[in-house]
Coordinates of C-alpha atoms in Angstrom, one line a residue:
Chain W
M1 CA -33.1 -87.0 41.4
T2 CA -29.5 -86.5 40.5
S3 CA -27.2 -85.2 43.1
M4 CA -24.0 -83.8 42.5
T5 CA -20.9 -86.0 41.9
K6 CA -19.7 -85.9 46.1
P7 CA -18.7 -82.7 46.2
A8 CA -14.5 -82.3 46.1
D9 CA -12.6 -82.1 49.3
A10 CA -10.0 -78.8 48.6
V11 CA -7.3 -80.2 51.6
R12 CA -7.3 -83.9 50.7
A13 CA -7.2 -83.6 46.4
R14 CA -4.2 -81.2 48.5
Q15 CA -3.1 -84.1 50.1
V16 CA -2.7 -86.8 47.1
L17 CA -1.0 -84.0 44.9
E18 CA 1.7 -83.2 47.4
A19 CA 1.9 -87.1 48.7
A20 CA 2.8 -88.2 44.7
S21 CA 6.5 -88.0 43.9
A22 CA 7.8 -86.1 40.8
G23 CA 8.2 -88.2 38.0
P24 CA 10.4 -88.1 35.2
S25 CA 10.8 -84.2 33.7
H26 CA 10.8 -86.5 30.9
K27 CA 7.0 -86.9 29.8
L28 CA 6.7 -87.7 26.3
M29 CA 4.9 -90.9 25.8
T30 CA 2.4 -92.9 23.9
A31 CA -1.3 -92.2 23.9
A32 CA -1.6 -96.2 25.2
D33 CA 0.2 -95.7 28.0
A34 CA -0.7 -92.0 29.2
V35 CA -4.3 -93.5 29.6
R36 CA -2.9 -97.2 31.3
R37 CA -0.5 -95.3 34.0
F38 CA -3.0 -92.6 34.2
V39 CA -6.4 -94.0 33.6
E40 CA -8.4 -96.1 36.3
D41 CA -12.6 -97.3 36.7
D42 CA -14.9 -94.8 37.8
F43 CA -12.9 -91.6 37.4
V44 CA -14.1 -88.3 37.0
V45 CA -12.1 -87.4 33.8
A46 CA -12.3 -84.3 32.9
V47 CA -12.1 -83.3 28.4
G48 CA -10.5 -80.1 27.4
G49 CA -11.4 -78.0 24.9
T50 CA -16.0 -77.6 25.0
N51 CA -18.7 -78.8 22.0
H52 CA -16.3 -79.6 19.2
A53 CA -13.9 -77.4 19.9
R54 CA -10.2 -79.0 21.2
T55 CA -11.5 -81.6 21.9
P56 CA -9.1 -84.7 23.2
M57 CA -10.1 -87.1 20.7
A58 CA -7.1 -89.3 19.9
L59 CA -6.9 -89.9 24.2
L60 CA -10.8 -90.3 24.9
W61 CA -10.5 -93.5 21.6
E62 CA -7.8 -95.0 23.5
I63 CA -9.4 -94.6 26.6
L64 CA -12.5 -96.9 24.7
R65 CA -9.6 -98.8 23.4
Q66 CA -8.1 -99.9 26.6
G67 CA -12.1 -100.7 28.1
R68 CA -12.4 -98.2 31.2
T69 CA -15.3 -98.5 33.1
G70 CA -18.0 -96.3 34.6
L71 CA -16.5 -93.1 34.2
S72 CA -18.2 -90.0 34.9
L73 CA -16.8 -87.1 31.8
S74 CA -17.3 -84.0 33.3
R75 CA -17.3 -81.2 30.1
P76 CA -18.7 -77.7 30.1
L77 CA -21.0 -78.8 26.2
T78 CA -20.6 -81.9 24.9
C79 CA -20.7 -83.4 21.5
Y80 CA -21.4 -86.3 20.9
E81 CA -17.8 -88.6 22.6
S82 CA -20.1 -88.0 25.9
E83 CA -22.6 -90.4 24.1
L84 CA -19.3 -92.6 22.1
F85 CA -18.9 -93.4 26.1
I86 CA -22.1 -94.0 27.4
A87 CA -23.1 -96.1 24.0
H88 CA -19.9 -98.2 24.7
G89 CA -20.8 -99.0 28.0
A90 CA -17.6 -96.5 29.4
A91 CA -19.7 -93.9 31.2
D92 CA -22.3 -93.5 33.2
R93 CA -22.4 -89.6 34.2
V94 CA -21.7 -87.1 32.2
I95 CA -21.1 -83.3 34.0
T96 CA -22.2 -80.2 32.0
S97 CA -24.1 -77.7 31.3
W98 CA -24.9 -78.9 27.2
V99 CA -25.7 -82.2 25.4
G100 CA -26.0 -82.1 22.0
I101 CA -23.9 -82.8 18.2
G102 CA -24.1 -79.3 17.6
H103 CA -26.2 -76.9 15.7
G104 CA -27.3 -78.2 12.3
W105 CA -27.4 -81.7 13.7
G106 CA -29.9 -81.8 16.2
L107 CA -29.7 -83.4 20.0
A108 CA -27.7 -85.4 21.8
K109 CA -30.7 -88.7 21.2
V110 CA -28.5 -91.4 22.4
L111 CA -27.3 -89.5 26.1
R112 CA -31.3 -88.4 26.1
E113 CA -32.5 -92.3 25.8
Y114 CA -30.2 -93.1 27.7
V115 CA -31.4 -90.5 30.5
E116 CA -35.0 -90.5 29.5
Q117 CA -34.5 -94.4 30.5
G118 CA -32.3 -93.3 34.0
R119 CA -29.2 -95.9 32.4
A120 CA -27.1 -92.3 32.9
T121 CA -27.1 -89.3 34.6
Y122 CA -27.2 -85.5 33.3
E123 CA -25.2 -84.2 36.1
E124 CA -27.2 -80.4 34.4
W125 CA -24.1 -77.6 36.3
S126 CA -25.2 -73.8 34.7
H127 CA -21.9 -73.1 32.4
L128 CA -20.5 -70.7 34.6
G129 CA -21.2 -73.4 37.3
L130 CA -19.0 -75.5 36.0
G131 CA -16.8 -72.8 35.4
L132 CA -16.1 -71.9 38.7
R133 CA -16.3 -75.8 40.1
Y134 CA -12.6 -76.0 38.3
K135 CA -11.4 -72.9 39.3
A136 CA -12.2 -73.1 43.2
G137 CA -10.3 -76.6 42.7
A138 CA -7.7 -75.0 40.7
M139 CA -7.5 -72.3 43.0
G140 CA -6.9 -75.6 46.1
M141 CA -10.4 -73.9 47.6
P142 CA -13.4 -76.0 48.3
F143 CA -16.6 -73.5 47.0
L144 CA -16.5 -70.4 45.0
P145 CA -19.9 -67.7 45.5
T146 CA -21.9 -66.8 42.1
L147 CA -25.1 -65.6 41.3
S148 CA -25.2 -68.1 39.0
M149 CA -27.9 -71.5 39.0
M150 CA -29.5 -69.0 42.5
G151 CA -33.4 -69.8 41.9
S152 CA -33.5 -72.4 39.7
D153 CA -33.7 -76.2 39.7
L154 CA -30.4 -77.0 38.5
A155 CA -29.5 -75.9 42.2
T156 CA -32.3 -77.2 44.0
T157 CA -32.1 -81.0 41.5
L158 CA -28.2 -81.1 42.4
G159 CA -28.7 -79.8 46.3
V160 CA -25.7 -77.1 45.2
R161 CA -26.4 -74.4 48.4
T162 CA -26.3 -70.5 49.1
T163 CA -23.8 -69.2 51.7
E164 CA -24.1 -65.9 53.7
C165 CA -21.3 -63.0 53.0
P166 CA -19.3 -62.1 56.0
Y167 CA -18.9 -58.3 54.9
T168 CA -22.1 -57.0 53.4
G169 CA -25.4 -60.1 54.3
Q170 CA -25.5 -60.9 50.8
T171 CA -26.8 -64.4 49.8
L172 CA -24.9 -66.1 47.1
Q173 CA -24.8 -69.4 45.5
A174 CA -21.6 -71.4 46.8
M175 CA -20.3 -73.8 44.2
P176 CA -18.3 -76.6 45.2
S177 CA -14.7 -77.5 44.0
L178 CA -14.2 -80.1 41.5
N179 CA -10.5 -81.4 41.3
P180 CA -11.5 -84.7 38.9
D181 CA -9.4 -87.6 38.7
V182 CA -7.6 -87.1 36.1
A183 CA -7.4 -84.4 33.3
L184 CA -7.4 -85.0 29.0
I185 CA -6.2 -81.6 27.5
H186 CA -5.4 -80.9 23.5
V187 CA -3.4 -78.2 22.7
Q188 CA -1.7 -77.4 19.6
R189 CA 2.0 -77.1 21.5
A190 CA 3.8 -78.5 24.1
D191 CA 7.6 -79.5 24.6
I192 CA 8.8 -82.6 26.3
H193 CA 8.0 -81.5 29.9
G194 CA 4.0 -80.8 29.7
N195 CA 5.0 -76.9 28.7
A196 CA 1.5 -76.4 26.9
Q197 CA 0.4 -74.0 24.7
I198 CA -3.3 -73.0 23.6
D199 CA -4.0 -71.2 20.7
G200 CA -7.8 -69.4 19.9
Y201 CA -10.0 -70.1 22.7
E202 CA -8.1 -71.3 26.0
L203 CA -11.7 -72.0 27.3
M204 CA -11.7 -73.5 31.1
D205 CA -8.3 -75.7 29.9
A206 CA -6.1 -73.2 32.7
D207 CA -8.6 -74.1 35.5
V208 CA -9.0 -77.3 34.6
A209 CA -5.2 -78.2 34.3
R210 CA -4.8 -76.6 37.4
A211 CA -8.3 -78.1 39.0
A212 CA -6.9 -82.1 37.9
Q213 CA -5.5 -85.3 40.1
R214 CA -3.9 -86.4 36.9
L215 CA -3.6 -84.6 33.6
I216 CA -2.4 -86.4 30.2
I217 CA -1.9 -83.5 27.4
S218 CA -2.1 -84.4 23.8
A219 CA -0.2 -81.6 21.1
E220 CA -0.8 -81.4 17.3
E221 CA 3.2 -81.1 17.8
I222 CA 6.1 -80.8 20.2
V223 CA 8.8 -78.1 20.3
P224 CA 11.7 -77.1 22.0
T225 CA 11.8 -75.7 25.4
E226 CA 13.3 -72.6 23.5
S227 CA 10.3 -71.4 22.0
F228 CA 8.4 -71.2 25.1
R229 CA 11.7 -68.7 26.8
R230 CA 10.4 -66.5 23.6
D231 CA 7.0 -66.0 24.4
P232 CA 6.9 -67.1 27.9
S233 CA 2.9 -65.3 28.4
R234 CA 1.0 -67.8 26.3
T235 CA 1.8 -70.8 27.9
L236 CA -1.3 -71.7 29.3
I237 CA -0.1 -74.3 31.1
P238 CA 2.9 -75.7 33.0
G239 CA 4.9 -78.4 32.6
F240 CA 4.9 -79.4 36.6
A241 CA 1.0 -80.0 36.5
V242 CA 1.5 -82.6 33.9
D243 CA 1.5 -86.1 33.8
A244 CA 2.7 -87.1 30.5
V245 CA 3.2 -86.0 27.2
V246 CA 1.5 -87.4 23.8
E247 CA 2.3 -86.3 20.3
Q248 CA -0.7 -86.5 17.8
P249 CA -1.6 -84.0 15.1
F250 CA -5.1 -84.3 14.2
G251 CA -5.4 -85.4 17.5
S252 CA -8.8 -83.1 17.7
Y253 CA -10.2 -85.0 14.8
P254 CA -13.3 -84.9 13.7
H255 CA -13.5 -81.9 15.2
E256 CA -11.7 -78.5 15.0
C257 CA -8.3 -77.8 16.2
Y258 CA -8.2 -73.3 16.5
G259 CA -5.9 -72.6 13.4
R260 CA -4.6 -75.8 12.9
Y261 CA -7.6 -78.4 10.5
D262 CA -11.3 -77.2 10.4
S263 CA -14.2 -79.7 12.2
D264 CA -15.0 -82.2 9.2
H265 CA -18.7 -81.7 9.4
E266 CA -19.2 -85.3 7.1
A267 CA -17.7 -86.9 9.3
F268 CA -20.2 -85.9 12.3
S269 CA -23.0 -86.8 9.9
D270 CA -22.0 -90.3 9.4
Y271 CA -21.8 -90.7 13.1
V272 CA -25.6 -89.3 13.9
E273 CA -27.1 -91.3 10.6
E274 CA -26.0 -94.0 12.2
V275 CA -27.8 -92.9 15.3
R276 CA -31.6 -92.0 13.0
S277 CA -31.1 -95.6 11.4
G278 CA -29.9 -97.4 14.5
G279 CA -30.5 -95.7 17.8
S280 CA -28.1 -96.4 20.9
Q281 CA -26.9 -100.0 18.8
G282 CA -25.9 -97.3 16.3
A283 CA -23.6 -95.6 18.5
R284 CA -22.6 -98.9 19.7
S285 CA -22.1 -100.8 16.3
Y286 CA -19.5 -97.3 15.2
V287 CA -17.3 -97.3 18.5
D288 CA -17.1 -101.1 17.8
S289 CA -15.8 -100.9 14.2
V290 CA -13.7 -98.0 14.8
L291 CA -12.0 -99.6 17.8
D292 CA -12.0 -103.5 15.7
A293 CA -10.5 -101.7 12.4
H294 CA -7.8 -99.2 13.9
P295 CA -5.2 -100.7 16.6
D296 CA -4.6 -96.8 17.3
F297 CA -5.8 -93.7 16.3
E298 CA -3.2 -93.2 13.2
S299 CA -4.6 -95.7 11.8
Y300 CA -7.7 -94.3 12.2
L301 CA -6.7 -91.4 10.7
G302 CA -5.4 -93.5 8.3
S303 CA -8.8 -94.5 6.9
I304 CA -9.8 -90.6 6.9
G305 CA -6.8 -89.8 4.4
E306 CA -3.8 -87.6 3.5
H307 CA -6.2 -86.0 1.3
R308 CA -9.5 -85.1 3.6
L309 CA -7.3 -83.9 6.5
K310 CA -5.3 -81.4 3.7
E311 CA -8.2 -80.5 3.0
L312 CA -9.6 -79.6 6.7
R313 CA -5.7 -78.1 7.1
E314 CA -6.8 -76.1 4.0
L315 CA -10.1 -74.7 5.7
A316 CA -8.6 -73.6 8.6
E317 CA -5.6 -72.2 7.3
G318 CA -7.9 -69.9 5.1
M319 CA -9.7 -68.5 7.9
M320 CA -7.3 -67.6 9.6
P321 CA -6.4 -63.7 10.2
K322 CA -3.6 -62.6 7.7
Chain I
M1 CA -41.1 -57.9 -2.2
T2 CA -43.1 -57.0 0.2
D3 CA -43.0 -57.3 4.6
M4 CA -45.7 -60.2 3.2
D5 CA -43.0 -62.5 1.9
A6 CA -41.3 -62.3 5.5
L7 CA -41.2 -66.0 6.9
P8 CA -41.9 -66.2 10.8
D9 CA -38.0 -66.6 11.7
E10 CA -37.0 -63.5 9.8
I11 CA -40.1 -61.8 11.6
M12 CA -38.8 -62.1 14.9
T13 CA -35.5 -61.8 14.3
I14 CA -36.0 -58.1 12.7
T15 CA -38.3 -57.4 15.8
A16 CA -35.1 -58.1 18.2
S17 CA -32.6 -57.0 16.4
R18 CA -34.4 -53.2 16.5
I19 CA -34.5 -53.0 20.2
L20 CA -30.4 -53.2 20.1
D21 CA -29.2 -49.7 20.7
N22 CA -25.9 -48.3 19.8
G23 CA -22.5 -48.1 21.9
K24 CA -24.0 -51.3 24.3
V25 CA -22.6 -55.1 25.2
M26 CA -24.7 -58.0 24.2
F27 CA -23.6 -61.8 24.9
A28 CA -25.3 -63.5 22.1
G29 CA -25.9 -67.5 21.2
I30 CA -25.9 -69.2 17.5
G31 CA -28.1 -68.7 15.5
Q32 CA -30.9 -66.0 15.5
P33 CA -29.5 -63.7 18.8
L34 CA -26.2 -63.5 16.4
L35 CA -28.1 -62.8 12.6
A36 CA -30.3 -59.9 15.3
A37 CA -26.8 -58.3 15.8
A38 CA -25.4 -58.6 12.9
L39 CA -28.7 -56.7 11.5
A40 CA -28.3 -54.4 14.9
R41 CA -24.8 -53.5 13.5
R42 CA -25.5 -53.4 9.7
R43 CA -28.5 -50.5 10.7
Q44 CA -29.7 -48.7 13.9
A45 CA -26.0 -49.7 16.3
P46 CA -22.3 -50.2 14.4
D47 CA -20.9 -50.0 17.7
L48 CA -23.0 -53.1 19.5
T49 CA -20.3 -55.3 21.1
V50 CA -20.9 -59.2 20.5
I51 CA -19.2 -61.3 22.8
L52 CA -20.0 -64.8 22.8
E53 CA -19.8 -67.9 25.8
G54 CA -16.3 -69.1 24.0
G55 CA -14.6 -66.1 25.4
M56 CA -15.1 -64.1 22.2
V57 CA -15.7 -60.0 22.4
G58 CA -16.2 -58.1 19.7
I59 CA -16.6 -61.0 17.3
Q60 CA -17.3 -59.8 13.2
L61 CA -20.9 -61.4 11.8
E62 CA -19.8 -61.2 7.9
P63 CA -22.7 -62.5 5.7
G64 CA -22.9 -66.4 5.2
Q65 CA -20.1 -67.0 7.4
F66 CA -22.0 -67.4 10.3
P67 CA -21.1 -70.0 12.6
A68 CA -22.9 -73.5 14.3
S69 CA -21.3 -72.6 17.1
T70 CA -20.1 -70.2 20.3
N71 CA -16.5 -72.4 20.1
E72 CA -15.2 -73.2 16.7
M73 CA -13.1 -70.9 13.9
R74 CA -15.6 -68.9 12.4
A75 CA -17.1 -67.2 15.4
A76 CA -13.4 -66.1 16.5
V77 CA -11.2 -65.0 13.5
G78 CA -11.4 -61.1 13.3
A79 CA -12.6 -60.9 17.6
E80 CA -11.3 -57.7 19.0
M81 CA -10.9 -60.0 22.8
I82 CA -10.8 -64.0 23.6
T83 CA -10.5 -64.4 27.3
N84 CA -11.5 -67.6 29.0
A85 CA -15.1 -69.3 29.1
S86 CA -15.1 -68.2 32.8
D87 CA -14.0 -65.6 32.5
I88 CA -16.7 -64.1 29.7
F89 CA -19.5 -65.0 32.4
M90 CA -17.9 -63.6 34.5
M91 CA -18.0 -60.3 33.6
A92 CA -21.3 -60.4 33.1
Q93 CA -22.2 -61.2 36.5
R94 CA -19.7 -57.9 37.1
G95 CA -22.6 -55.9 34.9
L96 CA -21.0 -55.7 31.7
F97 CA -23.2 -57.0 29.3
D98 CA -26.2 -54.6 28.8
Y99 CA -28.3 -57.6 26.3
G100 CA -28.4 -61.3 27.1
F101 CA -30.6 -62.9 24.2
L102 CA -32.4 -66.3 25.1
G103 CA -33.8 -68.9 22.7
V104 CA -36.6 -71.3 25.1
A105 CA -38.5 -75.2 24.8
Q106 CA -40.5 -73.7 27.3
I107 CA -41.2 -70.2 29.2
D108 CA -44.0 -68.7 31.7
A109 CA -46.4 -66.6 32.6
Y110 CA -43.2 -65.7 35.0
G111 CA -40.6 -65.8 32.4
N112 CA -39.0 -68.4 34.0
V113 CA -37.4 -70.6 31.6
N114 CA -36.9 -74.1 30.9
T115 CA -34.1 -76.1 28.3
S116 CA -33.6 -78.7 30.4
I117 CA -37.5 -81.3 30.8
I118 CA -41.0 -82.0 29.7
G119 CA -42.1 -83.5 31.8
D120 CA -42.0 -85.2 35.8
P121 CA -37.9 -83.5 36.4
K122 CA -37.9 -87.6 38.4
Q123 CA -38.9 -89.0 35.7
P124 CA -38.6 -86.7 32.6
D125 CA -40.3 -87.9 28.9
V126 CA -38.4 -85.4 27.3
R127 CA -33.9 -85.1 28.2
L128 CA -33.3 -81.6 26.0
P129 CA -30.2 -79.8 25.6
G130 CA -29.4 -78.1 29.1
P131 CA -29.2 -74.6 29.7
G132 CA -25.7 -73.9 28.1
G133 CA -24.6 -70.2 28.5
G134 CA -28.5 -69.4 29.3
N135 CA -29.0 -69.6 32.9
D136 CA -26.3 -67.4 33.2
I137 CA -27.7 -65.3 30.8
I138 CA -31.0 -64.2 32.6
S139 CA -29.6 -63.8 35.5
M140 CA -25.9 -61.8 35.7
C141 CA -26.8 -59.7 32.0
N142 CA -28.9 -55.6 33.0
E143 CA -31.4 -56.9 30.7
T144 CA -32.2 -60.5 28.8
L145 CA -34.2 -60.0 25.2
I146 CA -36.7 -63.7 24.9
V147 CA -36.8 -64.7 21.4
T148 CA -38.9 -67.6 20.5
N149 CA -41.9 -68.9 18.1
H150 CA -45.4 -67.8 19.4
E151 CA -46.8 -71.8 20.4
P152 CA -49.2 -72.5 23.3
R153 CA -47.5 -75.8 24.4
R154 CA -44.6 -73.2 24.7
F155 CA -46.2 -71.0 26.7
V156 CA -47.0 -72.0 29.6
E157 CA -48.9 -70.9 33.0
K158 CA -45.8 -72.6 34.9
V159 CA -42.7 -74.7 33.8
D160 CA -42.1 -78.6 34.4
F161 CA -38.6 -77.0 35.3
V162 CA -36.7 -73.7 35.5
T163 CA -33.6 -73.8 34.2
S164 CA -33.2 -70.2 33.2
P165 CA -35.0 -68.5 36.2
G166 CA -36.9 -65.0 35.2
Y167 CA -38.8 -63.7 37.9
L168 CA -39.8 -66.9 39.4
S169 CA -43.1 -67.4 41.2
G170 CA -43.4 -63.1 40.3
G171 CA -43.1 -59.3 42.4
T172 CA -40.0 -60.1 44.5
A173 CA -38.9 -63.5 44.6
R174 CA -36.8 -63.1 42.3
A175 CA -34.3 -61.0 43.7
D176 CA -35.0 -62.5 47.3
A177 CA -33.2 -65.5 46.0
G178 CA -30.7 -63.4 45.8
L179 CA -30.8 -62.4 42.1
I180 CA -31.5 -58.9 42.0
F181 CA -29.5 -57.3 38.4
G182 CA -31.6 -57.9 35.4
G183 CA -33.8 -60.1 34.4
P184 CA -36.1 -61.3 30.9
S185 CA -37.3 -57.5 29.7
W186 CA -38.4 -58.6 26.2
V187 CA -40.0 -61.0 24.9
V188 CA -40.2 -61.2 20.9
T189 CA -42.6 -64.0 18.7
D190 CA -43.4 -63.7 15.2
L191 CA -47.2 -62.9 17.2
A192 CA -46.3 -60.3 19.5
L193 CA -44.1 -58.0 21.8
M194 CA -44.4 -59.1 25.0
D195 CA -42.9 -57.1 29.2
F196 CA -43.3 -58.0 32.5
D197 CA -45.1 -55.4 34.8
P198 CA -42.9 -53.3 36.3
K199 CA -44.7 -54.6 39.9
S200 CA -45.9 -57.8 39.5
H201 CA -43.4 -59.5 36.9
R202 CA -46.4 -61.2 35.1
M203 CA -46.1 -61.0 31.1
R204 CA -47.9 -58.6 29.1
L205 CA -48.7 -57.6 25.9
H206 CA -46.8 -54.7 24.6
S207 CA -47.5 -54.9 21.5
L208 CA -48.4 -56.9 18.2
Q209 CA -46.9 -58.1 15.2
S210 CA -48.7 -56.3 11.7
G211 CA -51.5 -58.2 11.1
V212 CA -52.0 -59.8 14.1
S213 CA -55.2 -59.3 16.6
I214 CA -55.2 -59.7 20.7
E215 CA -57.4 -62.7 20.6
Q216 CA -54.8 -64.9 18.0
V217 CA -52.1 -64.0 21.3
Q218 CA -53.7 -65.5 23.4
V219 CA -55.2 -68.2 21.8
A220 CA -51.4 -68.4 21.3
T221 CA -50.7 -68.4 24.8
G222 CA -50.8 -70.7 27.5
F223 CA -51.8 -68.6 30.3
E224 CA -53.7 -65.3 30.6
L225 CA -51.5 -62.9 29.7
L226 CA -51.9 -59.1 30.9
V227 CA -53.4 -56.8 28.1
P228 CA -53.1 -53.3 28.6
E229 CA -55.2 -50.7 27.1
Q230 CA -53.4 -49.7 24.9
V231 CA -51.2 -52.7 22.6
P232 CA -50.0 -50.4 19.7
T233 CA -48.8 -52.7 15.8
L234 CA -45.4 -52.8 15.5
A235 CA -44.5 -51.5 12.3
P236 CA -43.7 -54.0 9.8
V237 CA -41.3 -55.3 8.5
T238 CA -39.5 -53.3 5.2
I239 CA -38.3 -54.7 2.8
E240 CA -34.6 -53.1 3.6
E241 CA -34.6 -54.9 7.1
L242 CA -35.9 -57.8 4.9
K243 CA -32.6 -57.2 1.8
Q244 CA -30.7 -57.1 4.9
L245 CA -31.4 -59.8 6.4
R246 CA -31.3 -62.1 3.6
V247 CA -28.2 -61.5 2.7
L248 CA -26.4 -62.0 6.1
T249 CA -28.1 -66.1 6.2
G250 CA -26.6 -66.0 2.2
H251 CA -29.6 -66.4 1.5
G252 CA -30.7 -63.2 -0.6
A253 CA -28.2 -61.4 -3.7
D254 CA -25.9 -58.8 -1.6
A255 CA -27.2 -55.5 -2.3

């Protein structure tokens, strides 16, 4: 049975937040520093974006590089980043509604093998179920009522309970809050204080940012705060919720970043091919080869080459509404 | 080109597209649902609004440009609105979406869907991808269409795991569990169109695909289907429908 990770205690989550001293207002730092300071072993790590959209790859690779273990990853739909963590021994639990490489690349074979052998846990929620866990966490409330997951084996397996509306008596699923220990969110632009804007689809990231106990933002570009003042309704994440800001162009590569670059489908295929020929050992070798060859994400991007990155940028720019 | 050329997937997509009425709102997924929606929009339902779980509302469906994910630029550019991924499901919970659309690994006699586990949940033989948006869609949309190949291994008396609830054990079980709205309305396959008995909520043969017999359908179903006295045959796929579909998939010349 896959019971859920302990439901967040909303009162405790707030106390921890209140007790944390306010850091410096200038939060720009390297990915290495951000991960060193804010990501610890055994954390629940909320991964921003979903599937192959705005995955915080630079931050994720840095966590792998620094050798954290015992992590749980939460994300509405997971792509192969969860497999990299499972195969490398960094994580042993995925909290999600879907695992796969994406349509056209088939099932997530490594995760599937680990779960089937009982070596990793797939904590399986509905899509909105996880969304409401974040939202409750973001609201400072212990649960939210919903119709999601009612009557399903998802609810019984996890031990999600029902509650009764005190006014009408309607039976509802009570979705427990989630306050991830740390969240990683990649955005198109941020300022040095952590104010951040997301273009295209926010997905669940505004809630993730508010729910998390610590928050690392990576951004395609760092902009002056003045540019936010001109269009403040587009700012989704307030700087005071942010602990670290990392400037990282192509920070989601090989996944996509709306308006900036398309996914590199060839890179997906390279990974899938490693797994096809070598199974989970193939996935492990894939992670090791990247970590051995590259001291940081910039070096990794260098190996992809400017020409390829430019192509992906042009593909995205070509798709934007004229 | 005649209707004999249509592949099973094309027959299912076209059958599903015919069900979609103009002016309605449809929660779609990648692949067949999007193709069915795009085809309906080019035929009887030009004002069908298509929703994706990434938060996109009123997406454009350009031939040969179909997205590989519900959360990518190809799915978003040209949308009328983009909201967040929880909000989009809460709109379904509010009752704003007419149609949901699901694929299945397993479906049972009461329309329960499994996309999680084959075998014993405690020790799964096969770990499948999970619900994605499926559990929310079938729990919240006003009605849900299920589209799948008709094979005995998919049509089982009882699913190994209820990922996305249909009518549970039948009768009033769905409502008793708190799911007082929606439910599976149609099951579209390459052999037939099924619905559910309004009282027992057991799956019922509604009509046959062209050239298919009741016996063929029953052989391909791993449980006893309800069979009414009259079982009509669906109109065959037309050349026009097939041409339009193949333009959308990029496998035909633009007409």
